Tab-separated table of C-alpha atoms in Angstrom:
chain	number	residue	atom	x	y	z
A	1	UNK	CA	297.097	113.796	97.601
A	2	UNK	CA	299.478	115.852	94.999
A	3	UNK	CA	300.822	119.577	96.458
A	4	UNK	CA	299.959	121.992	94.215
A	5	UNK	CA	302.553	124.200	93.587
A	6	UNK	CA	303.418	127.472	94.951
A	7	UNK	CA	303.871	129.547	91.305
A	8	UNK	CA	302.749	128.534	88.429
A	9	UNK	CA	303.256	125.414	87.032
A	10	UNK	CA	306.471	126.351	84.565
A	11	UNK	CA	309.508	125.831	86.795
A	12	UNK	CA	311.512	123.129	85.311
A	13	UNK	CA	309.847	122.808	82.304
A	14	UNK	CA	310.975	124.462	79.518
A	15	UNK	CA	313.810	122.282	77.624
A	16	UNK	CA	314.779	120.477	80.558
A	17	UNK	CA	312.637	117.563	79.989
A	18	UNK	CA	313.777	115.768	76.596
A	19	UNK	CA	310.394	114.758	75.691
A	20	UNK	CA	309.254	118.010	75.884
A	21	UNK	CA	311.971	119.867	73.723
A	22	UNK	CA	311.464	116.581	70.928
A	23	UNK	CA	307.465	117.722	71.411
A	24	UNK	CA	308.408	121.000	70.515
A	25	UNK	CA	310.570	120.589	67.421
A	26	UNK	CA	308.236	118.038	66.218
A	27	UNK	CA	304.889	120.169	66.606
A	28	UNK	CA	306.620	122.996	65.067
A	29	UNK	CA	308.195	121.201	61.612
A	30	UNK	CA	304.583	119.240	61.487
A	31	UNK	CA	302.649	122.890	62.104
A	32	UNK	CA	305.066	124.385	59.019
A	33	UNK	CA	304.533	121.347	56.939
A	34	UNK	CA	300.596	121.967	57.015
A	35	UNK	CA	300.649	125.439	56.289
A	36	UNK	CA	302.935	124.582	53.447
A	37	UNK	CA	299.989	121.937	52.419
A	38	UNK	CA	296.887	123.437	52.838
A	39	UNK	CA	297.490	127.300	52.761
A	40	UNK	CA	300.355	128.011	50.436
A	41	UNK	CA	299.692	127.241	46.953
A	42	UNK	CA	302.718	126.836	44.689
A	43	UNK	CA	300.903	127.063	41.596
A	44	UNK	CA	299.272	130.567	42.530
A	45	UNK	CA	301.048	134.224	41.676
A	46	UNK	CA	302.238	135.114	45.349
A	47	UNK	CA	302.717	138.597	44.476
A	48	UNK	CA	300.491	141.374	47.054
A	49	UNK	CA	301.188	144.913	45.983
A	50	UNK	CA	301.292	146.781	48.946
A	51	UNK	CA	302.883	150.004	47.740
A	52	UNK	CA	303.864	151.262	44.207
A	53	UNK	CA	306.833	148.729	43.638
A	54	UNK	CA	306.926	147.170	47.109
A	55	UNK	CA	305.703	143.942	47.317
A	56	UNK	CA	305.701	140.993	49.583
A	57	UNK	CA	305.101	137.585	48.563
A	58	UNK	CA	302.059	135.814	49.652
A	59	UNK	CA	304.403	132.534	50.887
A	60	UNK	CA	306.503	134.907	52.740
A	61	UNK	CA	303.773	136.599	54.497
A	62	UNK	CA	302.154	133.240	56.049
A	63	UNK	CA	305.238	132.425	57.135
A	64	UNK	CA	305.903	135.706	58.607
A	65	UNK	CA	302.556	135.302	60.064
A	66	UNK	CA	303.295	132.019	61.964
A	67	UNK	CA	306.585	133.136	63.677
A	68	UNK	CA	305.264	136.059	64.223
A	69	UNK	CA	302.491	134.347	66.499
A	70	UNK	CA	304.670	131.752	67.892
A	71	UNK	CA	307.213	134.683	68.866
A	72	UNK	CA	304.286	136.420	71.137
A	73	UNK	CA	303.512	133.210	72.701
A	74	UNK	CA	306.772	132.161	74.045
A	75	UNK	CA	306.715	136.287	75.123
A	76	UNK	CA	303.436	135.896	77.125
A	77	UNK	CA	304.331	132.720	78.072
A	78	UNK	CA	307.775	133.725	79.363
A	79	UNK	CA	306.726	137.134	80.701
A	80	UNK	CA	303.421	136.686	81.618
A	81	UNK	CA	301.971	132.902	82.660
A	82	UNK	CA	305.367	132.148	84.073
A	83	UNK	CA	306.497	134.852	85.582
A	84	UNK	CA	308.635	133.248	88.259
A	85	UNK	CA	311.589	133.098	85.294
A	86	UNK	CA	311.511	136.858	85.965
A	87	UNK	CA	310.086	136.927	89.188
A	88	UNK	CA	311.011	134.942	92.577
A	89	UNK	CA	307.912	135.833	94.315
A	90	UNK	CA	304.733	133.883	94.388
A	91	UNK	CA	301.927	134.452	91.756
A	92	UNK	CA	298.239	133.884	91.790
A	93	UNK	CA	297.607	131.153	88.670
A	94	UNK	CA	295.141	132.880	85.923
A	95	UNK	CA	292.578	130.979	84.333
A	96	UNK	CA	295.295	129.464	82.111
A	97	UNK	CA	297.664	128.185	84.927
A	98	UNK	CA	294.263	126.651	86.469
A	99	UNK	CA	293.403	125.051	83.563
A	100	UNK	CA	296.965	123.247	83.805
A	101	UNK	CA	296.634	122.506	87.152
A	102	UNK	CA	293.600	121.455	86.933
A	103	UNK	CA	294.462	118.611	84.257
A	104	UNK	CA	297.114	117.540	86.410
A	105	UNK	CA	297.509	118.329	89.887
A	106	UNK	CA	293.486	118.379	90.952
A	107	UNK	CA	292.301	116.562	88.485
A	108	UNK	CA	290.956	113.696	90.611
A	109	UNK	CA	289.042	116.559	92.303
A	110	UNK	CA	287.323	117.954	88.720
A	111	UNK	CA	283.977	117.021	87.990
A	112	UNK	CA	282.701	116.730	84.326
A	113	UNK	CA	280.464	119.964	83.616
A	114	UNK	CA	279.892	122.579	81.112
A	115	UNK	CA	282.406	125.397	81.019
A	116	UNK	CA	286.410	125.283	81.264
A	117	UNK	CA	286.574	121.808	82.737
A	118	UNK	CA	286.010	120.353	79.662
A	119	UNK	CA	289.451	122.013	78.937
A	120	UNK	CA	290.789	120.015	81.524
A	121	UNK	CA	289.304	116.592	81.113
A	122	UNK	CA	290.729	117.348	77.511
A	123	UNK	CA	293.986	117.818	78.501
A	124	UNK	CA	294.636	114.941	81.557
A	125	UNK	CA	296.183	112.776	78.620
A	126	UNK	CA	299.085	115.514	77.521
A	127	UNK	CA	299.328	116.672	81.254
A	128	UNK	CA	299.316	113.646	83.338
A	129	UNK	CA	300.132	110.925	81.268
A	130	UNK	CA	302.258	112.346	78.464
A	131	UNK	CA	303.468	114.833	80.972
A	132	UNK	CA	303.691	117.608	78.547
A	133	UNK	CA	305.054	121.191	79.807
A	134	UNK	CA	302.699	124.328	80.550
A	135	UNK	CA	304.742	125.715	77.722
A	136	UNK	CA	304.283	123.175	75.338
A	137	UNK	CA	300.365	122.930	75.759
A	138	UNK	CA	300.227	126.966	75.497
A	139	UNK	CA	302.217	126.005	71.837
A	140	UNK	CA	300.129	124.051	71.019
A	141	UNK	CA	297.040	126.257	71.524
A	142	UNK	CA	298.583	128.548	70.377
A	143	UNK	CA	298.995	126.625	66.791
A	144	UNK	CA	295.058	126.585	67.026
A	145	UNK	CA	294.712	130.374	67.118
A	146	UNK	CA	297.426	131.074	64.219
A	147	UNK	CA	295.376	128.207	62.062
A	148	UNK	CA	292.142	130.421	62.559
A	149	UNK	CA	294.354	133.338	61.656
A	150	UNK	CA	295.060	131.995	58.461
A	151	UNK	CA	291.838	130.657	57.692
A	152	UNK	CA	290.833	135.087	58.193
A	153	UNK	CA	293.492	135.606	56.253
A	154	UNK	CA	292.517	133.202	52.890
A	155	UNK	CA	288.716	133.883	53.061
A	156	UNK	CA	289.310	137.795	52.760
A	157	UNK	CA	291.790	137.972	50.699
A	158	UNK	CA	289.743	135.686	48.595
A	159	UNK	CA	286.421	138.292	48.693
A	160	UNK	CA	288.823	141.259	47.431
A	161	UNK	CA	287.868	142.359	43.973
A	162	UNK	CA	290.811	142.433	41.584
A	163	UNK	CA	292.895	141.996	44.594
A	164	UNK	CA	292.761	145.784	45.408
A	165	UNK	CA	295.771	147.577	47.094
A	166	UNK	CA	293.990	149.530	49.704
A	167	UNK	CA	291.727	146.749	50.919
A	168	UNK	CA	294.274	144.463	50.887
A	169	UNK	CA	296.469	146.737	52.303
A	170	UNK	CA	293.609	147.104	55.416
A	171	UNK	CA	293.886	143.162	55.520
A	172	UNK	CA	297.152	142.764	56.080
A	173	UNK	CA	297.580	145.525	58.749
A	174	UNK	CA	294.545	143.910	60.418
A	175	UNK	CA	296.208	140.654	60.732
A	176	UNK	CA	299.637	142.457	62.046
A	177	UNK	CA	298.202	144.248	65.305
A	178	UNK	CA	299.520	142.385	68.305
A	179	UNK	CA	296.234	141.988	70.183
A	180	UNK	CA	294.615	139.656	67.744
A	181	UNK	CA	297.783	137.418	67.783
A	182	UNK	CA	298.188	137.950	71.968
A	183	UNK	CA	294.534	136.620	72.754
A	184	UNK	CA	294.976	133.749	70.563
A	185	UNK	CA	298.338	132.692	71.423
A	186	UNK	CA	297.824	130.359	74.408
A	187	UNK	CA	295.708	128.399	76.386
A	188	UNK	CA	292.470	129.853	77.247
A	189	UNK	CA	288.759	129.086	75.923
A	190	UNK	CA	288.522	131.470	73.416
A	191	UNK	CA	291.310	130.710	71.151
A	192	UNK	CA	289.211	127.619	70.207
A	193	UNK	CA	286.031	129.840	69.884
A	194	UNK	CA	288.485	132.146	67.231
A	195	UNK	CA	289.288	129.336	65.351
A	196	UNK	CA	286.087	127.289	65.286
A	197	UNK	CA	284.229	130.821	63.900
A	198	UNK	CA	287.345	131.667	61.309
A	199	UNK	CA	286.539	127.683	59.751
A	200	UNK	CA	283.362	128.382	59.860
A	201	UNK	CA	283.320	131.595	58.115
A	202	UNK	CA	286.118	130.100	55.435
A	203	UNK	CA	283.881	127.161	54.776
A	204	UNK	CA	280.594	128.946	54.048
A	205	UNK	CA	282.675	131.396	51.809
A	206	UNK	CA	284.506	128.498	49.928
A	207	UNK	CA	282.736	126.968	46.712
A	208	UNK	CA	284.287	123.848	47.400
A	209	UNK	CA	283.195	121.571	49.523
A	210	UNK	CA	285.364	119.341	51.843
A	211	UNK	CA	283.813	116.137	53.779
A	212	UNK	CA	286.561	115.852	56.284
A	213	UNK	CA	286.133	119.452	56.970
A	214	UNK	CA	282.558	119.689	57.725
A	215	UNK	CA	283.166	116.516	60.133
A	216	UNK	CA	285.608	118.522	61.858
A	217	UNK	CA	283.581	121.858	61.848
A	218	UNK	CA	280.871	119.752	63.128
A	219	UNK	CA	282.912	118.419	66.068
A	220	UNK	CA	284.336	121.933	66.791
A	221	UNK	CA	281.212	122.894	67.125
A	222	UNK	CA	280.239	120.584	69.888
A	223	UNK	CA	283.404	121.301	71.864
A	224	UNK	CA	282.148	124.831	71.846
A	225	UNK	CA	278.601	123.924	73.047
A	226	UNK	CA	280.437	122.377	75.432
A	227	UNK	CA	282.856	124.663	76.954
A	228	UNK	CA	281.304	128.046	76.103
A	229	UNK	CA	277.025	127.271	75.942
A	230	UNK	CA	276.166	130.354	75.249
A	231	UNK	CA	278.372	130.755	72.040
A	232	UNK	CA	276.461	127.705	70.631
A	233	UNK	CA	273.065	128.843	71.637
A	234	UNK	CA	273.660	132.603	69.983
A	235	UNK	CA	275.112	130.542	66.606
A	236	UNK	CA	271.684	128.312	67.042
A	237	UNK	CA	270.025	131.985	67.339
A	238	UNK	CA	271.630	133.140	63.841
A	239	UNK	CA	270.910	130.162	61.742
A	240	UNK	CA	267.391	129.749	63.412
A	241	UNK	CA	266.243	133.273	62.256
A	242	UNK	CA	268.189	133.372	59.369
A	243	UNK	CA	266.699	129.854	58.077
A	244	UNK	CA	263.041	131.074	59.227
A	245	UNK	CA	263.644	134.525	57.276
A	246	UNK	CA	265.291	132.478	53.704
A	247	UNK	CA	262.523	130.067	53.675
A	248	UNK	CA	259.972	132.880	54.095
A	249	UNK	CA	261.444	134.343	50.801
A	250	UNK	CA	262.593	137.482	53.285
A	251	UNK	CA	259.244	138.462	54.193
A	252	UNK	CA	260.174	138.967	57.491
A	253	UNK	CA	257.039	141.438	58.560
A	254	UNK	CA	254.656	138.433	56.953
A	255	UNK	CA	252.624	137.513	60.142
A	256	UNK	CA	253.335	133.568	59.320
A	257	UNK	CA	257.169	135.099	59.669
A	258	UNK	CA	257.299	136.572	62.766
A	259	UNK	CA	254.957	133.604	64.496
A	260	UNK	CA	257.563	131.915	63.547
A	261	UNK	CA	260.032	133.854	64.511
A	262	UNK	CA	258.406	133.877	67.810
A	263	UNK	CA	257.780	130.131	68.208
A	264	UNK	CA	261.969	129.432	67.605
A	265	UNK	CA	262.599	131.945	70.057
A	266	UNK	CA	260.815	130.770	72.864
A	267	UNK	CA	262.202	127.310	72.514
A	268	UNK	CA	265.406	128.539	72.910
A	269	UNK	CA	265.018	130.717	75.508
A	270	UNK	CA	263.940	127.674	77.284
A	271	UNK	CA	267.094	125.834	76.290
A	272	UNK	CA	269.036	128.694	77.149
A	273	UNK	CA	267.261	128.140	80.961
A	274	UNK	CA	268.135	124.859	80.662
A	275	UNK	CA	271.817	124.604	79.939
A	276	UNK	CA	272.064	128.075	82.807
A	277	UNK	CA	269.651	127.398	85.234
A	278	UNK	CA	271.080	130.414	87.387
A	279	UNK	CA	269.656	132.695	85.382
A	280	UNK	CA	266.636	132.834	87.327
A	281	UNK	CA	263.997	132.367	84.628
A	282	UNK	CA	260.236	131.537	85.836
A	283	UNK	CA	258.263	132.371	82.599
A	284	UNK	CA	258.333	133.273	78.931
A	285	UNK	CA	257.090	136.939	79.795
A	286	UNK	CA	259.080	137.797	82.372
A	287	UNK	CA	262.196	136.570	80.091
A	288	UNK	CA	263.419	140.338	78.841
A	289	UNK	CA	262.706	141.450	83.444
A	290	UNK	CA	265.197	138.855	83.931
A	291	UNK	CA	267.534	139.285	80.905
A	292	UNK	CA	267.984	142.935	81.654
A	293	UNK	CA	268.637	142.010	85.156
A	294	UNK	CA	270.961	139.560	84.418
A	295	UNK	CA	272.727	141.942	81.907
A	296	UNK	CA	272.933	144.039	84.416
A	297	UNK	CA	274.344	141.724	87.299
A	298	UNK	CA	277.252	140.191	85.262
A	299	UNK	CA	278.129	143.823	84.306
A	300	UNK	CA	278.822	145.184	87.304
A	301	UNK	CA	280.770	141.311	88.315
A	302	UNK	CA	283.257	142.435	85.538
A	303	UNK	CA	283.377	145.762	86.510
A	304	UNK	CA	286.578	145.610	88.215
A	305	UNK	CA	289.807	147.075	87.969
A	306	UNK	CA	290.663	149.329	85.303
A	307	UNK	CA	286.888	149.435	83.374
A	308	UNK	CA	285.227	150.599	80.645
A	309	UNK	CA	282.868	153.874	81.621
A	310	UNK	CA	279.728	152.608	83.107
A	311	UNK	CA	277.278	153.776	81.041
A	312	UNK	CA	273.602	152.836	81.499
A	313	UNK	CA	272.626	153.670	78.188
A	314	UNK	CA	272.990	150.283	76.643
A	315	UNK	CA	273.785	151.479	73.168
A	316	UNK	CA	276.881	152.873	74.192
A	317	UNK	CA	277.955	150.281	75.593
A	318	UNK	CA	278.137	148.852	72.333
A	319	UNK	CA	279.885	151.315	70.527
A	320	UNK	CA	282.335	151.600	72.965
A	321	UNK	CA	283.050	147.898	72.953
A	322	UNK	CA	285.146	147.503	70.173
A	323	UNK	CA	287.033	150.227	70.408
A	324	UNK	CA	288.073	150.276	73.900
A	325	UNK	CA	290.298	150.974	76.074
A	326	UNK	CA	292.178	153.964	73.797
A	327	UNK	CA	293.728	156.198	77.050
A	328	UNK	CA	296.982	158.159	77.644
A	329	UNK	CA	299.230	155.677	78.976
A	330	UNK	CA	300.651	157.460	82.291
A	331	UNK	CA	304.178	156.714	81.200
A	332	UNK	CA	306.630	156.215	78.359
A	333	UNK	CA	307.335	153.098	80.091
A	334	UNK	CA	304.029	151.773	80.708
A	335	UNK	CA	304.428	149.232	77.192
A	336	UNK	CA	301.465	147.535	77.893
A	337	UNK	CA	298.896	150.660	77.495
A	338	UNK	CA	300.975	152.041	74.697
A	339	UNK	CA	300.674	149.196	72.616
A	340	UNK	CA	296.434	148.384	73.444
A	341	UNK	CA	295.889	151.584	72.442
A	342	UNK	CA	298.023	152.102	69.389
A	343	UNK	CA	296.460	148.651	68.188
A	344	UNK	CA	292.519	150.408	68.779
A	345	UNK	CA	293.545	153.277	67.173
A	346	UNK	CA	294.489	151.272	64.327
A	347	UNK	CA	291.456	149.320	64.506
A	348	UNK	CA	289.428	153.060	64.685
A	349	UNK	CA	291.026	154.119	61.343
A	350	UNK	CA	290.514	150.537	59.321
A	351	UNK	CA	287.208	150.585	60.785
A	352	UNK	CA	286.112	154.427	60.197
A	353	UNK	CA	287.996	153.943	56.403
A	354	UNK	CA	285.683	151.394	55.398
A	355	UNK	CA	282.868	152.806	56.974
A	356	UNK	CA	283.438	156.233	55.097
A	357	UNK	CA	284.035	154.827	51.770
A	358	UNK	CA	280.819	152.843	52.138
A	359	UNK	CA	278.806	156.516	53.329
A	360	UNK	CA	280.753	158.310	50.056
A	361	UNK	CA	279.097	155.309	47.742
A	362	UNK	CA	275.979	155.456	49.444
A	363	UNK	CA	274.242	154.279	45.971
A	364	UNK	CA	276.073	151.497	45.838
A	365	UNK	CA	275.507	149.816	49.858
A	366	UNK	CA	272.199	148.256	49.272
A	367	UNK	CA	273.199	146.061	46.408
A	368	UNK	CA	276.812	145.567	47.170
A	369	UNK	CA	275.220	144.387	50.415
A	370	UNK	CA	272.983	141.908	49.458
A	371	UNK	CA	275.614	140.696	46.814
A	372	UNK	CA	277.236	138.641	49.928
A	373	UNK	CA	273.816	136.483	49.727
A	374	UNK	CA	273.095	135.966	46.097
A	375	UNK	CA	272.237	132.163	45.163
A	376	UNK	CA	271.077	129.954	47.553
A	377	UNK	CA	273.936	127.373	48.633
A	378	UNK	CA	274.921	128.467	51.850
A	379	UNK	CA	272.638	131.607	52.320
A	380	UNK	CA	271.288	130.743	55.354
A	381	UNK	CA	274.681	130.144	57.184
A	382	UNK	CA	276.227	133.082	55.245
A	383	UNK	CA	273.117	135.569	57.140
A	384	UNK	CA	272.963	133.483	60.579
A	385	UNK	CA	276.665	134.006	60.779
A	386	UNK	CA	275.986	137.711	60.586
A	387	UNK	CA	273.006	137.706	62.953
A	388	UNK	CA	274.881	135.485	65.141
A	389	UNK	CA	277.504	138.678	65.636
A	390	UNK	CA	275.365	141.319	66.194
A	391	UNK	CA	273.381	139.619	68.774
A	392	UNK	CA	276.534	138.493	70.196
A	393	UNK	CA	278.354	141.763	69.997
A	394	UNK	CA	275.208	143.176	71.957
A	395	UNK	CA	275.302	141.180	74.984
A	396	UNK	CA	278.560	140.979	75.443
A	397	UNK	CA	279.082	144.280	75.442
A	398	UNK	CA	276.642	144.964	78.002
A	399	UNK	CA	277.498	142.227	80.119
A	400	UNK	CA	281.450	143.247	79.921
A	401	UNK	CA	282.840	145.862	81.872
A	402	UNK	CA	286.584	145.099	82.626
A	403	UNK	CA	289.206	146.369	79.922
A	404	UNK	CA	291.312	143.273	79.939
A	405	UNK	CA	287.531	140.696	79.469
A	406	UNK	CA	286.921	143.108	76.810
A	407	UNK	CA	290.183	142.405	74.699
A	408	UNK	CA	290.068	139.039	75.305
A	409	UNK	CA	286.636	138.711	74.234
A	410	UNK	CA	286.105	140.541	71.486
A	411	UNK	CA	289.249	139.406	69.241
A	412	UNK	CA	286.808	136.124	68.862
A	413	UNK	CA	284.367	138.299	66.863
A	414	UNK	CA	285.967	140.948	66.011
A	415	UNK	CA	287.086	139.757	62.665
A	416	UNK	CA	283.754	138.435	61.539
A	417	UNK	CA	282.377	142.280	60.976
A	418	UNK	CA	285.816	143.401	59.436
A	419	UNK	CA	285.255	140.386	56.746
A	420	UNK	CA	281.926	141.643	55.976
A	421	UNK	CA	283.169	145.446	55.941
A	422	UNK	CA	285.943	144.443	53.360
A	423	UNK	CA	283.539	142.613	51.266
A	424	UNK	CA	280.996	145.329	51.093
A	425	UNK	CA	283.925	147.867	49.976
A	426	UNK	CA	284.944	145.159	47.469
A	427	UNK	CA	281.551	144.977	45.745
A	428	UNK	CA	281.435	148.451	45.774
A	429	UNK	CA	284.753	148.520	43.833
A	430	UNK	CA	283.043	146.146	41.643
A	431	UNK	CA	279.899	147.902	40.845
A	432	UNK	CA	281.734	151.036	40.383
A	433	UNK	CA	284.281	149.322	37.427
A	434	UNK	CA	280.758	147.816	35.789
A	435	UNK	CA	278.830	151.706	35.790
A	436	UNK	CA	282.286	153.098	34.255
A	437	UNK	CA	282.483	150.369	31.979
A	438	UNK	CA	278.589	150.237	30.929
């Protein structure tokens, strides 16, 4: 039987291995030689006003982008996952240290199921046999969540009419705050969640169409059924609705609609029993007893520690959700707090901008809106991925009480509504340049 260690499982295995420093030098050059393929264009202008006569190049920016994001993983992973480099005494592993372990130390011990031991099975190869470093498998997640970062970053920038300083200028500082970058940066479940939804929201925005790519979306997809259930039953939720409400031309108060509606429902709520038979459910109509019980059960679990206000009134639950935690850090020293809540405030003034320059074009909304949706390839995945994060959004915000679950959770969806946001602001530009030019 193998002794599982006593800190977390970093000591001795930075550089010191030779394997693992060729690993990382190799995964790095390969990493900068596909961005260089696949999301730098040499043939396109690179030029992105940002300011009057500042400008930064769009190569540079990628780039910037990538060390950037590498730079805050070897941080966390330095400071923070392996903290006996700064600190001698012993730690209680996180869910990423067990995840490590897990693959190597217990794995004899780990049975196949649903949830983060997937993770694990995945990663006995690298671990055990290859006998790659926790450092080196955090890079390499990490590599995941700055692909799905650039995959936000070409879709939007794509949507933006006549490449428009401001909104541009909203993208870019978007894709600079540090939290976005520090939940995707090393191993954990949701980086893979980020970057299966930021593919899957650059392929049903792209005109092209890729074969390879849909085989791999496809295969992302199942991982994510796998490892996080309920993230594949809400997507199921979206596209069911949203292919119910296309095919019913929209008529979505049309009785044959909403039987319909009904019918899909119920047979997922019975998968959704299925896959988490914990949850307690006897019958169809006591489903919404149960659901608000449940809501209610895993949100006082994850009401721990520092916490968002416990609020009954489920609405404000979700407003507060994205925006959360914005406090007076008790020191000058306390980094941490000062830099969460500089990034929400950020995130508060992108989010109110847009918001308000949609309210001052009021006229425009309703067909700037539905402009997202015109012509029918790839309508119903463009309005499931919407309904998908509203539904989402709603549960987990009232089934999340914990500031640090709340970060974490909602930089996997966060990005989805500012896409849409920017988009809607974009058309608006657009209609706006047609009425002046009419």
């Amino acid at each position: 039987m193998p002794i599982a260690p006593s800190t977390s499982p970093c000591v001795n295995r930075y550089i010191h291995d030779v394997h693992n420093l060729l690993f990382f030098i190799i995964i790095i050059l390969l990493s900068l030689a596909f961005i260089n393929k696949y999301f730098i264009n040499k043939n396109r202008n690179y030029q992105i006003t940002l300011d009057f006569n500042k400008f930064i190049s769009e190569e540079i920016f990628v780039y910037f982008l990538f060390f950037y994001h590498i730079a805050i993983t070897i941080a966390r992973v330095s400071f923070n996952e392996c903290k006996e480099v700064t600190d001698p005494f012993y730690i209680q592993p996180d869910d990423a240290n067990s995840l490590y372990i897990n693959a190597g130390y217990w794995f004899q011990n780990i049975k196949f199921e649903l949830g983060s031991n997937v993770i694990s099975y995945l990663l006995y190869p690298l671990v055990s046999i290859f006998k790659l470093s926790f450092f080196n498998i955090n890079i390499l997640f990490s590599l995941i969540g700055i692909t799905g970062i650039l995959f936000v970053f070409l879709v939007t920038k794509k949507v933006i009419f006549n490449k428009n300083i401001n909104l541009t200028f909203f993208l870019i500082l978007y894709l600079l705050l540090p939290n976005i970058h520090y939940w995707t940066s090393y191993l954990t479940k949701d980086v893979l969640v980020f970057t299966f939804l930021a593919m899957y929201l650059f392929y049903i925005f792209s005109e092209t169409e890729n074969k390879n790519f849909k085989i791999i979306l496809i295969l992302s997809f199942v991982l994510i059924f796998f490892i996080r259930p309920y993230v594949g039953v809400f997507l199921l939720l979206g596209h069911g609705l949203s292919y119910i409400i296309v095919k019913n031309d929209f008529k979505i108060f049309r009785f044959e609609t909403i039987f319909k509606m009904l019918l899909f429902l119920i047979l997922l709520v019975y998968l959704f029993n299925y896959l988490y038979p914990k949850l307690q459910f006897t019958n169809f109509l006591s489903f919404f007893d149960t659901l608000q019980y449940q809501l209610s059960k895993r949100f006082d679990a994850t009401s721990v520690g520092n916490m968002i206000v416990n609020y009954d009134n489920y609405l404000l639950r979700v407003t507060l959700y994205f925006f959360t935690p914005i406090q007076i850090p008790n020191s000058i020293l306390d980094f941490k707090s000062i830099m969460t809540s500089l990034n929400n405030i950020a995130l508060v003034i992108i989010f109110s901008t847009l918001v308000v320059h949609i309210v001052l074009n009021t006229k425009y909304f309703k067909k700037a809106f539905f402009m997202i949706f015109e012509g029918k390839k790839k309508q119903v995945q463009k309005i499931g991925l919407l309904i998908f994060f509203f539904s989402f959004w709603i549960i987990l915000s009232n089934t999340t009480g914990n500031y640090g679950i709340i970060m974490r959770q909602k930089e996997t969806i966060m990005f989805i509504i500012f896409f849409y946001l920017i988009y809607v602001n974009s058309n608006i530009l657009f209609l706006k340049k047609n009425d002046k030019n009419a």
